[in-house]
CSV table of C-alpha atoms in Angstrom, one decimal:
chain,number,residue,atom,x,y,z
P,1,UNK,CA,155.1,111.9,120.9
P,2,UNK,CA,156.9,112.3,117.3
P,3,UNK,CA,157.6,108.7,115.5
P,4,UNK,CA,160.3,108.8,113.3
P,5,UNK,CA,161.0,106.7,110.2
P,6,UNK,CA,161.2,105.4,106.2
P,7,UNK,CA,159.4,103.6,103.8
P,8,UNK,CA,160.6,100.0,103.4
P,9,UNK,CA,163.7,98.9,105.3
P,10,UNK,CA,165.1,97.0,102.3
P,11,UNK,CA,167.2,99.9,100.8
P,12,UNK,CA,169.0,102.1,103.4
P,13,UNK,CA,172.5,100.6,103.2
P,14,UNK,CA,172.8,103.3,106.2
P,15,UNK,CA,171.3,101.3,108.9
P,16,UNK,CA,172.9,98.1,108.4
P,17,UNK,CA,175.6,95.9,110.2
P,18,UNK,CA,178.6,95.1,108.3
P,19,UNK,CA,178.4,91.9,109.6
P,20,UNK,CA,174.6,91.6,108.7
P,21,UNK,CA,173.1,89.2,105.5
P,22,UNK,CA,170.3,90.5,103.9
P,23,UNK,CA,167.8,88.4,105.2
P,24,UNK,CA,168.5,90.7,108.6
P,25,UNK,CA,167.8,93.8,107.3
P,26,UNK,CA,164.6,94.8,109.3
P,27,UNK,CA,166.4,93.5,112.4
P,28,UNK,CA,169.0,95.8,111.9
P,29,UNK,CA,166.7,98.8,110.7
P,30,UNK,CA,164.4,98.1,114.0
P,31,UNK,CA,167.3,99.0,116.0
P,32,UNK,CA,167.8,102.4,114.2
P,33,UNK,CA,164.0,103.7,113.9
P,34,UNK,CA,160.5,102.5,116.1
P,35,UNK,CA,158.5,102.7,113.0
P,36,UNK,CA,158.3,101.6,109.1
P,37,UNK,CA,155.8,101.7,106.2
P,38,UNK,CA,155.3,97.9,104.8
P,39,UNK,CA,155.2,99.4,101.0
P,40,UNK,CA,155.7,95.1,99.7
P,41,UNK,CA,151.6,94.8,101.1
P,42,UNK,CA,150.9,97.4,98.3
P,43,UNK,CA,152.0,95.2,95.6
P,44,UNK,CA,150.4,92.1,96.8
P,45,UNK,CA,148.9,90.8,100.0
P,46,UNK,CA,151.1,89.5,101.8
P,47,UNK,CA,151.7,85.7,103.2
P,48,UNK,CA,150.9,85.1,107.0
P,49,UNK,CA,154.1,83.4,107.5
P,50,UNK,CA,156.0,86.8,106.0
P,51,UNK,CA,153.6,89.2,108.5
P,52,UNK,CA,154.8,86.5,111.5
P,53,UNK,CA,158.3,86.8,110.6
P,54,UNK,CA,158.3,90.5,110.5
P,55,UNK,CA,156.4,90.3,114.3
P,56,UNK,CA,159.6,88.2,115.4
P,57,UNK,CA,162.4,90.1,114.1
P,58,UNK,CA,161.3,93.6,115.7
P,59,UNK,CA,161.0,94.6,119.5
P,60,UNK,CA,157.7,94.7,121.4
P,61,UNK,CA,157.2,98.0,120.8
P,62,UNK,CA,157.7,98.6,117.3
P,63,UNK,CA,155.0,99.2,114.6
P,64,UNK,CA,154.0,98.9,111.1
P,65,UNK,CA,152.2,101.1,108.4
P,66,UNK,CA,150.9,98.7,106.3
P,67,UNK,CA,150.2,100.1,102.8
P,68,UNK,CA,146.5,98.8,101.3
P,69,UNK,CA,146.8,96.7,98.4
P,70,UNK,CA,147.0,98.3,95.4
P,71,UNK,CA,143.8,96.6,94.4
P,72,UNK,CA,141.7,98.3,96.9
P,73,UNK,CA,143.2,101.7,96.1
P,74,UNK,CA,142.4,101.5,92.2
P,75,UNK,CA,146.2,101.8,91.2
P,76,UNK,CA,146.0,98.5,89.7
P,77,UNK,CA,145.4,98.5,85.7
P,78,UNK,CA,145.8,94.6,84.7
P,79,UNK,CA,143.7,91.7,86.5
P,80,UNK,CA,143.0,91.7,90.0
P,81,UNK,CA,143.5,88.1,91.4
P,82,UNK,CA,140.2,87.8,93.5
P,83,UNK,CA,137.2,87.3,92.1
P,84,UNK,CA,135.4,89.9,94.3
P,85,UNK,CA,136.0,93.1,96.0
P,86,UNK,CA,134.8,90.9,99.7
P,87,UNK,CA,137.4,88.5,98.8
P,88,UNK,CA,140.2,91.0,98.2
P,89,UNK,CA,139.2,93.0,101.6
P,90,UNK,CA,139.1,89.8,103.7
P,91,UNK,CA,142.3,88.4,102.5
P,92,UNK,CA,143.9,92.1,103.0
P,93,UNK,CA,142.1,91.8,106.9
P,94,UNK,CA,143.3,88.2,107.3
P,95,UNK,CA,147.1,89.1,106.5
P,96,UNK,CA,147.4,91.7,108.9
P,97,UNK,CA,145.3,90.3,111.6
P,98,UNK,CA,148.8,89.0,113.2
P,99,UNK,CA,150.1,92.7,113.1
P,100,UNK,CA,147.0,93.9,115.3
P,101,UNK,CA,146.9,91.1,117.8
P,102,UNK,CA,150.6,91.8,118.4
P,103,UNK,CA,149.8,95.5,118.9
P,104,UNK,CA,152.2,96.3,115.5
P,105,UNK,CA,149.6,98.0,113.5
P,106,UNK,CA,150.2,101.6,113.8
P,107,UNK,CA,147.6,102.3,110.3
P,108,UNK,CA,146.7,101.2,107.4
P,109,UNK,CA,147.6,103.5,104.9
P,110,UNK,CA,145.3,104.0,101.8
P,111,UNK,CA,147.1,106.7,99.3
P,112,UNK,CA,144.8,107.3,96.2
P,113,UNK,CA,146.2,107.6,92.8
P,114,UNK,CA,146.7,110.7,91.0
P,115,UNK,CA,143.4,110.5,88.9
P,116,UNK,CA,141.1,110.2,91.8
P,117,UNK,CA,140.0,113.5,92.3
P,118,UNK,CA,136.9,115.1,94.3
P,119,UNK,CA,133.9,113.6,92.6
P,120,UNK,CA,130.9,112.2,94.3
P,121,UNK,CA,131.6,108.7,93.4
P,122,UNK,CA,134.9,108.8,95.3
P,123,UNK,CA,133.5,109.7,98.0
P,124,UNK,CA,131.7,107.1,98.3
P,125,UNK,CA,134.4,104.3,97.6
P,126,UNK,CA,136.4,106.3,100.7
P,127,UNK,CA,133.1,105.5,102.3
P,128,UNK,CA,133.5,101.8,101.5
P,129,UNK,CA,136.7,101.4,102.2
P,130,UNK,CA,136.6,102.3,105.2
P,131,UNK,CA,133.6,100.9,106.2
P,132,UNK,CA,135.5,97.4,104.7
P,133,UNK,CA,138.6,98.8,107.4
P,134,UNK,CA,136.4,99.8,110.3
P,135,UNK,CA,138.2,97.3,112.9
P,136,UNK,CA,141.4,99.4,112.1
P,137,UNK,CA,143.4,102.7,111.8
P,138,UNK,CA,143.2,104.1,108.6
P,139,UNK,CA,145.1,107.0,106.8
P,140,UNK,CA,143.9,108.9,103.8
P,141,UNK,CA,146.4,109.7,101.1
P,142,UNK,CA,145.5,112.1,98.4
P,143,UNK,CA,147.0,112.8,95.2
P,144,UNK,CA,145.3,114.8,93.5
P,145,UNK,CA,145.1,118.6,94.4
P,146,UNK,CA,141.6,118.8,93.6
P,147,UNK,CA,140.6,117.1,97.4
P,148,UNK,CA,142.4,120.8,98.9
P,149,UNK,CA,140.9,123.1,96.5
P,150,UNK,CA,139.0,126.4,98.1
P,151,UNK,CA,136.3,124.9,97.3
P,152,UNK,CA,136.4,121.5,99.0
P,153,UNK,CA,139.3,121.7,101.2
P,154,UNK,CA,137.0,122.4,104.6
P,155,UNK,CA,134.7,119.5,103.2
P,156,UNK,CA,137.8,117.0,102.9
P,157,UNK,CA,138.8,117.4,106.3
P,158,UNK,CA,135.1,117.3,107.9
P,159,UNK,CA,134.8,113.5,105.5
P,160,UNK,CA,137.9,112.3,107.5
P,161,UNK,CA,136.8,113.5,111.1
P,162,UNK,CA,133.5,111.9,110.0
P,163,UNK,CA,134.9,108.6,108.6
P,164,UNK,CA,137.6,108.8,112.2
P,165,UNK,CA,140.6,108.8,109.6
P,166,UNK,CA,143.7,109.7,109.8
P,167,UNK,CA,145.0,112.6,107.7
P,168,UNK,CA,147.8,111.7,105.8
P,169,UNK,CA,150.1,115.1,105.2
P,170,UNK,CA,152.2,115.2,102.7
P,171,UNK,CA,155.6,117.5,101.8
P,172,UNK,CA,155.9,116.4,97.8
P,173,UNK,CA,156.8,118.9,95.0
P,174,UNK,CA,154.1,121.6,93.6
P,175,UNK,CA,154.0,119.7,90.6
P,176,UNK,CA,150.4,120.4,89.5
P,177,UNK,CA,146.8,118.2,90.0
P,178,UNK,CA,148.5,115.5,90.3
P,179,UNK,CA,150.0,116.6,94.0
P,180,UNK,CA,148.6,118.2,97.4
P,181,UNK,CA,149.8,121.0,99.3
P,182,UNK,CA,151.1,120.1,103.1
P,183,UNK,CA,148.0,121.3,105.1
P,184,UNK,CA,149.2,120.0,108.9
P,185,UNK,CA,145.7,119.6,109.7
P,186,UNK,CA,145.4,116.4,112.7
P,187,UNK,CA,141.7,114.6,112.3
P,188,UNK,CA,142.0,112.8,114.9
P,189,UNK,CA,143.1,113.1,118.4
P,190,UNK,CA,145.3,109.7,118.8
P,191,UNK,CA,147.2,110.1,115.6
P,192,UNK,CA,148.6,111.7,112.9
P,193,UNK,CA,150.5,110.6,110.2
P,194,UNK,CA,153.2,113.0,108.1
P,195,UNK,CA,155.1,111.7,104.7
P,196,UNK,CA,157.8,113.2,103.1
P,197,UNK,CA,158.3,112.2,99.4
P,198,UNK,CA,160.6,115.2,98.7
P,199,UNK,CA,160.4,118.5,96.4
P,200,UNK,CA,161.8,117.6,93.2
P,201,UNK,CA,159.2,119.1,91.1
P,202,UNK,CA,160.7,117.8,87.7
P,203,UNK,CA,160.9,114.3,88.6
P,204,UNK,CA,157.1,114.6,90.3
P,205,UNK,CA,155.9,115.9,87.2
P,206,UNK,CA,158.3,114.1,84.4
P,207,UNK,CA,157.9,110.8,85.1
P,208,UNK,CA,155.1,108.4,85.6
P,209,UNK,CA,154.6,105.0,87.1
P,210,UNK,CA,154.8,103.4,83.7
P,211,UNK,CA,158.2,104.1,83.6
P,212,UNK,CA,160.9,101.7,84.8
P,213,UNK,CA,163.1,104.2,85.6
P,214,UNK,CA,160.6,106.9,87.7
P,215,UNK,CA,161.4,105.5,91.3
P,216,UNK,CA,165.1,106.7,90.5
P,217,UNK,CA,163.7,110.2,89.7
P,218,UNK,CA,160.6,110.4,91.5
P,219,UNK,CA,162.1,110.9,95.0
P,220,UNK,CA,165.7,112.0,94.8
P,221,UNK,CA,165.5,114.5,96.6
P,222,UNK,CA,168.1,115.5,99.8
P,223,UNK,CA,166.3,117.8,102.6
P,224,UNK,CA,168.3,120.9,103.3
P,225,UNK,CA,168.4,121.3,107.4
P,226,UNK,CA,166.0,124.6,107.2
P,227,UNK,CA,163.5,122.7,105.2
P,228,UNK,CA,163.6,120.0,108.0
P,229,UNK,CA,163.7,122.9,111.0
P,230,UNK,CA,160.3,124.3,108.9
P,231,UNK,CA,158.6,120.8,108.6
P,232,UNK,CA,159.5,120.2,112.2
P,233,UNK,CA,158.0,123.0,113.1
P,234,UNK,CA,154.8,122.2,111.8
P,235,UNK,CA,155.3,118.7,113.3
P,236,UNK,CA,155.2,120.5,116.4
P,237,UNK,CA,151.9,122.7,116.2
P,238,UNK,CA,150.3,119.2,115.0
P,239,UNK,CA,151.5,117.6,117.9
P,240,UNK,CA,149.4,120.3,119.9
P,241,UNK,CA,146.3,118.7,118.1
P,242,UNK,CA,147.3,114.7,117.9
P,243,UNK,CA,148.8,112.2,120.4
P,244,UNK,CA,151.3,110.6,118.0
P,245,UNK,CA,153.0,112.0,115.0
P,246,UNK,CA,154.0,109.5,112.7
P,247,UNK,CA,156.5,110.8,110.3
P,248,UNK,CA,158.3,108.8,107.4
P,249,UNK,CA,160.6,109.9,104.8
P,250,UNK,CA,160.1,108.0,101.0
P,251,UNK,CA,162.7,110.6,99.8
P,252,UNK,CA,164.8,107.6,98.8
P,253,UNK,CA,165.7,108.0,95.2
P,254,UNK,CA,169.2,108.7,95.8
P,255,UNK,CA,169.4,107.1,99.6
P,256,UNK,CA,168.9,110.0,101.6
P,257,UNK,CA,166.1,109.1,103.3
P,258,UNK,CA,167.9,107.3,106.7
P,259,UNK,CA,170.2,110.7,106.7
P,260,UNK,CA,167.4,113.1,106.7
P,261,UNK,CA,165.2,111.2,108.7
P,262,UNK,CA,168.7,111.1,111.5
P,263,UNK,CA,169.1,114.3,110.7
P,264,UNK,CA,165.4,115.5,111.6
P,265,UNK,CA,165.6,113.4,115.0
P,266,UNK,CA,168.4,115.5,116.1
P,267,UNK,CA,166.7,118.7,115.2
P,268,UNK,CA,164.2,118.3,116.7
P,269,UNK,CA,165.6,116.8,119.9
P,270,UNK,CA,164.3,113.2,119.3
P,271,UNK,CA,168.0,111.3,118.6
P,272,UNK,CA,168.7,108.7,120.5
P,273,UNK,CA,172.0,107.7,122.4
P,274,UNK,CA,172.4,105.3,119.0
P,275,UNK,CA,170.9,102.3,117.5
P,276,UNK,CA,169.4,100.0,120.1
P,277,UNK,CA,171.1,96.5,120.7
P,278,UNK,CA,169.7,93.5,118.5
P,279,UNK,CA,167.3,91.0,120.3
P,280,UNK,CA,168.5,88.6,121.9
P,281,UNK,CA,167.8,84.5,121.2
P,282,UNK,CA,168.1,82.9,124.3
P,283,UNK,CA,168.6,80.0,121.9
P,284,UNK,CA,171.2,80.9,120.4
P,285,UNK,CA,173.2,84.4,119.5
P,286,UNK,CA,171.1,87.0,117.6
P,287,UNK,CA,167.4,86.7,116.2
């Protein structure tokens, strides 16, 4: 089974009723795509009564990729508002508790910052991390090259079948350290998880986080249709080693992440007759 969809659902005009306010935005993207990344978890842990709202607005079946706090990842440069790393991982558990119990928690995803590279130490604070997140899915995202080197590249994969997490592979630009090859390696039989940031190699490179202007430059980038038949193809042979293949495209720089992400669907044979009808209040009109 290949799982289609985008980071966020707050900025794809594409998926949207006319009719729609923004407070229904998720509503509407639920009826486009089964699966999202929650990217607003990374910035802050997020409320209960936000993660219960987000249960109610999308169909049974639909899941979440909750992004880990950026705090728990090391992205984070100014104060961390808990007073311990415990407190931080039990509020992060807490918030999406909700998700799990409502069987919407497809992962947690836990992408690493450039700078953490292959060192003993890091391995260790995978170790930790996932020991903190052992009562839930969790995906691995590297970002620095280092993790896929000749030399440790076998050893990376063996620490995630070890730790039974999820490889996170990644199509980004060849931008130097501070990005990973796609290796479509599955560690784990269940599931898989693929994200596409793009392959614009000057924006990867160019710009930096500390700039207010890199998320309109990072991942403007527009997939051509062979480079979605070639990543589709290797969705394929990892569907041979996986159950699931989640796959979501953060190419969104310039909006064309719902397109390509359509576009892929049909591809590969995965498009649907359309978007799904909205749910239904039996209280009144739509929820």
């Amino acid at each position: 089974m290949i799982q289609v969809g985008l980071t966020g659902w707050g900025d794809h005009p594409d998926v949207y009723s006319p009719t729609s306010n923004a407070k229904e935005k998720l509503i509407d993207y639920s009826t486009h795509f089964p699966i999202v990344e929650l990217d607003s978890s990374f910035y802050a842990i997020q409320p209960e009564r936000n993660i219960l709202k987000w249960i109610r607005e999308t169909p049974d079946t639909f899941q979440f990729i909750v992004k880990a706090y950026q705090g728990m990842t090391g992205h984070q440069r100014g104060k961390i508002p808990y007073d311990t790393p415990e407190e931080m991982f039990q509020a992060f558990r807490l918030s999406i508790g909700p998700l799990k119990e409502a069987g919407k928690l497809a992962m947690v995803l836990v992408q690493f910052p450039p700078w953490f590279d292959c060192i003993r130490a890091h391995v260790e604070e995978i170790r930790y991390i996932c020991r903190e997140l052992a009562d839930y899915d969790v995906a691995i995202e590297f970002r620095h090259q280092s993790w896929y080197s000749d030399e440790f590249k076998e050893k990376t994969i063996e620490l995630l079948r070890e730790l039974k997490a999820i490889h996170t592979v990644c199509d980004e630009p060849q931008a130097g350290e501070g990005s990973v090859p796609f290796v479509p390696i599955a560690t784990r039989a269940d599931k898989t998880f693929v994200r596409m940031h793009g392959r614009n190699v000057g924006g990867w490179r160019n710009v930096t986080g500390d700039s207010k202007e890199w998320r309109k430059v990072r991942y403007l980038y527009n997939y051509s249709d062979e480079e979605l038949e070639e990543i589709g193809a290797a969705v394929a042979e990892l569907e041979k080693q996986s159950e699931q293949v989640f796959i979501v495209f953060n190419n969104n720089s310039g909006g064309h992440a719902a397109e390509n992400a359509k576009r892929f669907q049909r591809l590969q044979g995965l498009d649907s007759a359309g978007p799904a009808p909205k749910q239904l209040d039996l209280f009144g009109g739509e929820e």
